[in-house]
mmCIF file of C-alpha atoms and ligand atoms in Angstrom:
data_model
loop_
_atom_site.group_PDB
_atom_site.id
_atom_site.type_symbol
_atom_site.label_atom_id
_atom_site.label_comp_id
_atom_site.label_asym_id
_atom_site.label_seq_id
_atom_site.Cartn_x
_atom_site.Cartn_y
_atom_site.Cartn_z
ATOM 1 C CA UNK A 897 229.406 159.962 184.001
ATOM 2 C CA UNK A 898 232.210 158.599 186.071
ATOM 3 C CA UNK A 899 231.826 157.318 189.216
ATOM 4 C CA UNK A 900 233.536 159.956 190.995
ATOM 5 C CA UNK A 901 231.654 162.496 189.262
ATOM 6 C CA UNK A 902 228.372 161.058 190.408
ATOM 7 C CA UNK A 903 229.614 160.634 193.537
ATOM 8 C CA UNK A 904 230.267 164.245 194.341
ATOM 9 C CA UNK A 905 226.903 165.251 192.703
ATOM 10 C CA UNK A 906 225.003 163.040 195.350
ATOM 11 C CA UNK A 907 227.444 164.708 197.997
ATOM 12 C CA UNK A 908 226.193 168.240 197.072
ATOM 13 C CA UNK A 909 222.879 167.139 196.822
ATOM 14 C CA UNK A 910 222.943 166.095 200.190
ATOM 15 C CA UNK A 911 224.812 169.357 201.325
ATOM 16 C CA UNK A 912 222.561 171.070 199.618
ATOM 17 C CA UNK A 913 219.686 169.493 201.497
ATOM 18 C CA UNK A 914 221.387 170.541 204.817
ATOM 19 C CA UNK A 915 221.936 174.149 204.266
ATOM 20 C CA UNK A 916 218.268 173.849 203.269
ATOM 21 C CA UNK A 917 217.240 172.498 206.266
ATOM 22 C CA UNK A 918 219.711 173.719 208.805
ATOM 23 C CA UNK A 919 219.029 177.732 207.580
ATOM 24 C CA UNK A 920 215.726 177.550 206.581
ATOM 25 C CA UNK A 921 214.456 181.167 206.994
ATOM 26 C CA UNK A 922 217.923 182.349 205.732
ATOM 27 C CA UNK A 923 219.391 182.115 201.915
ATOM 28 C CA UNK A 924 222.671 180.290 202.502
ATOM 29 C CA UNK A 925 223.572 179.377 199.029
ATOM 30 C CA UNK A 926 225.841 176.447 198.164
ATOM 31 C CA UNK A 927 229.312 177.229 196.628
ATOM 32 C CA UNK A 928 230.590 173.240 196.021
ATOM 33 C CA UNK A 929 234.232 172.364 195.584
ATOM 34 C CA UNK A 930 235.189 172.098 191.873
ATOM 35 C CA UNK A 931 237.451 170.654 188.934
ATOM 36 C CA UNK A 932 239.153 167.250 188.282
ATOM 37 C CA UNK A 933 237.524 164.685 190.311
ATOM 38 C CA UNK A 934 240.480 162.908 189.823
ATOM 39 C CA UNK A 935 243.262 165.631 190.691
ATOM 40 C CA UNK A 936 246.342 164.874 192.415
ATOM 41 C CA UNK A 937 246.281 167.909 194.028
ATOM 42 C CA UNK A 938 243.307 169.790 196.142
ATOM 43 C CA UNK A 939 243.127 173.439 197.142
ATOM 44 C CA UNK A 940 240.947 174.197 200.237
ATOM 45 C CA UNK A 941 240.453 177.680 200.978
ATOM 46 C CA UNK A 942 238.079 178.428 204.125
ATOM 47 C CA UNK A 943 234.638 179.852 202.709
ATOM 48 C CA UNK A 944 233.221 181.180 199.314
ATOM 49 C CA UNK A 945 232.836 185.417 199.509
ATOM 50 C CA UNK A 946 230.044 187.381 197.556
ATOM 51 C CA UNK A 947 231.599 186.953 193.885
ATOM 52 C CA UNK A 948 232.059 182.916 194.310
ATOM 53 C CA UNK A 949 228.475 183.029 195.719
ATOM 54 C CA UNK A 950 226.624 185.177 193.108
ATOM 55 C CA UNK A 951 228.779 182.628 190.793
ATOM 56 C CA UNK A 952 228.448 179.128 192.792
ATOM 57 C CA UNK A 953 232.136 178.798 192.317
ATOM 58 C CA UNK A 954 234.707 178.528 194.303
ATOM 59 C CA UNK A 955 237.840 181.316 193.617
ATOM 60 C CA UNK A 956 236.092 183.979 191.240
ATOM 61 C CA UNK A 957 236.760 187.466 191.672
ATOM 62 C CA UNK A 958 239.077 188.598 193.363
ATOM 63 C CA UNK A 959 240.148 185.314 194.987
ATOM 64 C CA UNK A 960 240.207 184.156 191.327
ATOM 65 C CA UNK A 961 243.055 186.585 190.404
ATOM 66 C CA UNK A 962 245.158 185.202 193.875
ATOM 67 C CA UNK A 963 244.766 182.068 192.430
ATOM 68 C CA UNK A 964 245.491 182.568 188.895
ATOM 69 C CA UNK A 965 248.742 183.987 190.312
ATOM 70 C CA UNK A 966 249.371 180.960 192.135
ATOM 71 C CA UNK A 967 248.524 178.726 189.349
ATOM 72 C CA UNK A 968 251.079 180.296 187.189
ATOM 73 C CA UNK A 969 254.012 180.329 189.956
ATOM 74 C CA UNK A 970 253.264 176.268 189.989
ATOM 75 C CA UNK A 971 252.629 175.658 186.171
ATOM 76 C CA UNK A 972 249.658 173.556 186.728
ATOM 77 C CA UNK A 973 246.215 174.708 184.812
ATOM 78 C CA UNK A 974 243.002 175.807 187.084
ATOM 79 C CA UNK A 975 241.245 172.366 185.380
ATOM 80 C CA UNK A 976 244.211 170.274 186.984
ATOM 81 C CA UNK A 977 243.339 170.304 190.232
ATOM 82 C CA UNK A 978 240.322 170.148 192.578
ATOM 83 C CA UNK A 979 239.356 173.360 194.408
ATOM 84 C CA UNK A 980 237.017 173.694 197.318
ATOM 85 C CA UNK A 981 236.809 175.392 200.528
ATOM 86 C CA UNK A 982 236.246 173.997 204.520
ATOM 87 C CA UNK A 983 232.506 176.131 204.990
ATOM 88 C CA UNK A 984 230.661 175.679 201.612
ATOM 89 C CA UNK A 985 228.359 178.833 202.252
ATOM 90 C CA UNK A 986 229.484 182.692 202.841
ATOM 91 C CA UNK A 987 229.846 183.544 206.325
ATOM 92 C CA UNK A 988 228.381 187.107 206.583
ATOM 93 C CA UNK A 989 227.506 189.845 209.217
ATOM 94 C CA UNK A 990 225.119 192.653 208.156
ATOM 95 C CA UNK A 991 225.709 196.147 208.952
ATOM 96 C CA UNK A 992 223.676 197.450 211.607
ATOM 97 C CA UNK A 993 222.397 200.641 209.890
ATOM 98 C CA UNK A 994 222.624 199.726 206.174
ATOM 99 C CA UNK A 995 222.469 196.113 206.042
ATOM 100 C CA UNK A 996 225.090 195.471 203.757
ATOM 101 C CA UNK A 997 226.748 192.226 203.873
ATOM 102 C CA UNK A 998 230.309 191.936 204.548
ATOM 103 C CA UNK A 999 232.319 188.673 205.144
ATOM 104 C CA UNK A 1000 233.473 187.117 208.328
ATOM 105 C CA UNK A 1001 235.497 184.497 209.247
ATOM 106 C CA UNK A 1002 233.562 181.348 209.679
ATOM 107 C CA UNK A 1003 232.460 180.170 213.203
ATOM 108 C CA UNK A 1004 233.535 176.717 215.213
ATOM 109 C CA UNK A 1005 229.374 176.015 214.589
ATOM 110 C CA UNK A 1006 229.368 176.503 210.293
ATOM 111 C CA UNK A 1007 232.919 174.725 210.337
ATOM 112 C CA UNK A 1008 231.521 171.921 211.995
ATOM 113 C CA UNK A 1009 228.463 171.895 209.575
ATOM 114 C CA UNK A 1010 230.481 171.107 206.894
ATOM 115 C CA UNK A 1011 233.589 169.102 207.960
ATOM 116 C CA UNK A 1012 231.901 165.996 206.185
ATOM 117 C CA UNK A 1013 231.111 167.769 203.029
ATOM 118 C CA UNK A 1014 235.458 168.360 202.951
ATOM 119 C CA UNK A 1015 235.788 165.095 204.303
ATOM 120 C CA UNK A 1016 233.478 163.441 201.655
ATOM 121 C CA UNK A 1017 235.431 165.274 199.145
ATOM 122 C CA UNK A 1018 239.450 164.462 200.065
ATOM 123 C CA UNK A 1019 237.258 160.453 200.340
ATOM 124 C CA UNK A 1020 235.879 160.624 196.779
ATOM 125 C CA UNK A 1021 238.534 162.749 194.707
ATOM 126 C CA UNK A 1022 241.579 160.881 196.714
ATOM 127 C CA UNK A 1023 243.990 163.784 196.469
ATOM 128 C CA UNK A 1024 247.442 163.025 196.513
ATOM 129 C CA UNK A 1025 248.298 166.018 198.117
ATOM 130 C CA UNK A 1026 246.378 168.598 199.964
ATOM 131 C CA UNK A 1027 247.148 172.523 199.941
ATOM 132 C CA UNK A 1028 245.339 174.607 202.553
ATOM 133 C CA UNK A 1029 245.134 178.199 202.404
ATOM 134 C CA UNK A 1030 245.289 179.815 206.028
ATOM 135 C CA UNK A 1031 244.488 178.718 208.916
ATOM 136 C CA UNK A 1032 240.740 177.475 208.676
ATOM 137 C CA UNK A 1033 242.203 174.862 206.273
ATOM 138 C CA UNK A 1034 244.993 174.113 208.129
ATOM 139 C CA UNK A 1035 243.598 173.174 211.365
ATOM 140 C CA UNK A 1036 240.327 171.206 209.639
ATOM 141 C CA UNK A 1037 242.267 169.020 207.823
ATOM 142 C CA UNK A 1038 244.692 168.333 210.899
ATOM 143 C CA UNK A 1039 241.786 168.296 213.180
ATOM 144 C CA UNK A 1040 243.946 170.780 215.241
ATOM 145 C CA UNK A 1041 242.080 173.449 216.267
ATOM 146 C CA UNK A 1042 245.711 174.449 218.131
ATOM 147 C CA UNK A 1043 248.182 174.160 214.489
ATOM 148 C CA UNK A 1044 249.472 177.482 213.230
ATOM 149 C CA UNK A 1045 250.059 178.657 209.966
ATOM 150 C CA UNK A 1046 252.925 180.563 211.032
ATOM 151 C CA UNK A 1047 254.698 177.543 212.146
ATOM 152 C CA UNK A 1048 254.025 175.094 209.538
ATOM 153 C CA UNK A 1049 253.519 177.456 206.335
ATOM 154 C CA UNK A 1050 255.669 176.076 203.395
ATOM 155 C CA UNK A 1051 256.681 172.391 205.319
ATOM 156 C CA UNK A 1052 254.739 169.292 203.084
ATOM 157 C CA UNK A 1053 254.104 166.883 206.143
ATOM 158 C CA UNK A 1054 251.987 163.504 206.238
ATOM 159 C CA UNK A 1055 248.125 163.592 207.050
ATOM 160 C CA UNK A 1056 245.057 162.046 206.578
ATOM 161 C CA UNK A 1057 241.338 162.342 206.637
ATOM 162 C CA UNK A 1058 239.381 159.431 207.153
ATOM 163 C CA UNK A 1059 240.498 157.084 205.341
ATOM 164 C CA UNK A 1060 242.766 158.753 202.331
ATOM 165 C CA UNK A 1061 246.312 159.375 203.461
ATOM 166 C CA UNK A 1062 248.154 162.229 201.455
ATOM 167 C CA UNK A 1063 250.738 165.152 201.976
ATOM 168 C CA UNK A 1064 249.874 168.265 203.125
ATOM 169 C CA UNK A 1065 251.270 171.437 202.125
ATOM 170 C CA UNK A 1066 249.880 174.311 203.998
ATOM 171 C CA UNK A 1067 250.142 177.861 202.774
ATOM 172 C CA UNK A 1068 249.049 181.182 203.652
ATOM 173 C CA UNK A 1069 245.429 182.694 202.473
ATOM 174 C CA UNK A 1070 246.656 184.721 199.820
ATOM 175 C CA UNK A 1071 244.101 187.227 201.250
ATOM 176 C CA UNK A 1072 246.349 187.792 204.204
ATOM 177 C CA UNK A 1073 249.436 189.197 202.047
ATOM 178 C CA UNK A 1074 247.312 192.098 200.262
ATOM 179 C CA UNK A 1075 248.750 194.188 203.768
ATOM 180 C CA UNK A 1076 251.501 192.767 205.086
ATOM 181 C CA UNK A 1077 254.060 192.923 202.373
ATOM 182 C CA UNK A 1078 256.370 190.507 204.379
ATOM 183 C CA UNK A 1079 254.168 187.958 204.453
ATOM 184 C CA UNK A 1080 253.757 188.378 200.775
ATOM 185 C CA UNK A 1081 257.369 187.561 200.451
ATOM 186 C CA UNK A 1082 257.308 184.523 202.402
ATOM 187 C CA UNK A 1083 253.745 182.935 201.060
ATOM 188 C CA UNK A 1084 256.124 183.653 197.540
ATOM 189 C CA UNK A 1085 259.002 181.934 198.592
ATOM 190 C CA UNK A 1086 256.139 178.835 199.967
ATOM 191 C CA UNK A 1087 254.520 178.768 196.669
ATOM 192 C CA UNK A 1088 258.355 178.592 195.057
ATOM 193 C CA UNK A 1089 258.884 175.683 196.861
ATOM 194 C CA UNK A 1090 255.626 173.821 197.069
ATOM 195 C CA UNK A 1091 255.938 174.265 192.933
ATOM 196 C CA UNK A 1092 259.597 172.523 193.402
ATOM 197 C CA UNK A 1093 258.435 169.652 195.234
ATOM 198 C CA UNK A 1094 255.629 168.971 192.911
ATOM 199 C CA UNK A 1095 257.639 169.167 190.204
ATOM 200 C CA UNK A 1096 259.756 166.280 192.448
ATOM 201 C CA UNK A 1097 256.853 164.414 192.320
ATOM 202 C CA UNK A 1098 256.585 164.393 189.437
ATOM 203 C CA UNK A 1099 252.911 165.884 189.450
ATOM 204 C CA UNK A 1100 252.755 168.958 187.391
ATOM 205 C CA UNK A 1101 251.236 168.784 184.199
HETATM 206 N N1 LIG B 94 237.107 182.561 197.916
HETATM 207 C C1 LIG B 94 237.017 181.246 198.178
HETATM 208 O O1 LIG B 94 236.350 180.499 197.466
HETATM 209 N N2 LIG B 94 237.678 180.792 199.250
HETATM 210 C C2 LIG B 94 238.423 181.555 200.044
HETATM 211 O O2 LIG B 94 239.012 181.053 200.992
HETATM 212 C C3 LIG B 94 238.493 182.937 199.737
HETATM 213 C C4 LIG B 94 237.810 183.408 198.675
#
């Protein structure tokens, strides 16, 4: 086992020992980042929903399909990259009379929880470049809880976390264009150009 991959394992180990003992009385169930432990580029969404939990992986389902889209706009392969999210549980609210679970966004609180399970991630994995998805992402990794997604979508700008400097190249949630079909156009054109500037790089497969 390499020593990244070991690394990570004792990371979710340890994250798994904090939901444990942070939620006791309530099932949160660990959805871990995933893929190449030694990817040049990481995708951080902002929290696993009920497929990726039933599944324990980040981007099934639905979100899956979103980013098999995106994968194929960029060329890159789903086992190139490294794919996590900021909160590393699904945030839920029941419904008062039925009790059905239905997502919500994550609070200030969970975020918190788990900034060093992202930040022991982008340490271990040493991404080259980071792509967040919305503005969870966004302002996490920026430690900005001010930065926009509608003024920075699509612009690759420096950043760091800890001590691992890369680029970041913030996006849109893909979520967020199912109703808006003008924002579908744009997080298009951003994907376009984020697959350009790899391809600059020189980091597609
Ligand atoms: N699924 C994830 O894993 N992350 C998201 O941000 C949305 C759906």
């Amino acid at each position: 086992m390499s020593g990244k991959v070991a690394a990570l394992r004792r990371l979710q180990r340890r994250s798994q020992a904090l939901l444990l003992e942070v939620y006791r009385d309530q099932e949160k169930v660990l959805v871990f980042g995933e893929g190449n432990t030694s990817a040049a580029v990481m995708l951080v969404g902002e929290a696993p929903g009920e497929q990726e939990t039933l599944q324990q992986r980040p981007f099934v389902g639905k979100a899956g399909k979103n980013l098999d889209e995106f994968l194929e706009v960029i060329g890159m392969r789903r086992e190139a990259l490294y794919i996590t999210n900021v909160v590393k549980f699904r945030p839920t609210r029941a419904h008062e009379r039925t009790g059905r679970l239905s997502n919500r966004p994550p609070t200030r609180e969970e975020i918190e929880l788990c900034y060093h399970m992202l930040a022991g991630e982008v340490a271990i994995v040493a991404p080259r470049v980071v792509v967040t998805l919305g503005n969870t992402p966004l302002r996490t990794v920026l430690d900005d809880s001010k930065a926009s997604i509608g003024a920075c979508h699509g612009q690759p700008r420096p950043a760091s976390m800890g001590k691992v400097s890369f680029t970041l190249f913030p996006l849109y949630h893909p979520a967020s264009i199912i109703y808006n079909r003008s924002l579908r156009d744009t997080y298009l054109s951003d994907v376009l150009r984020l697959s350009a500037w790899l391809a600059e790089q020189g980091l597609t497969d």
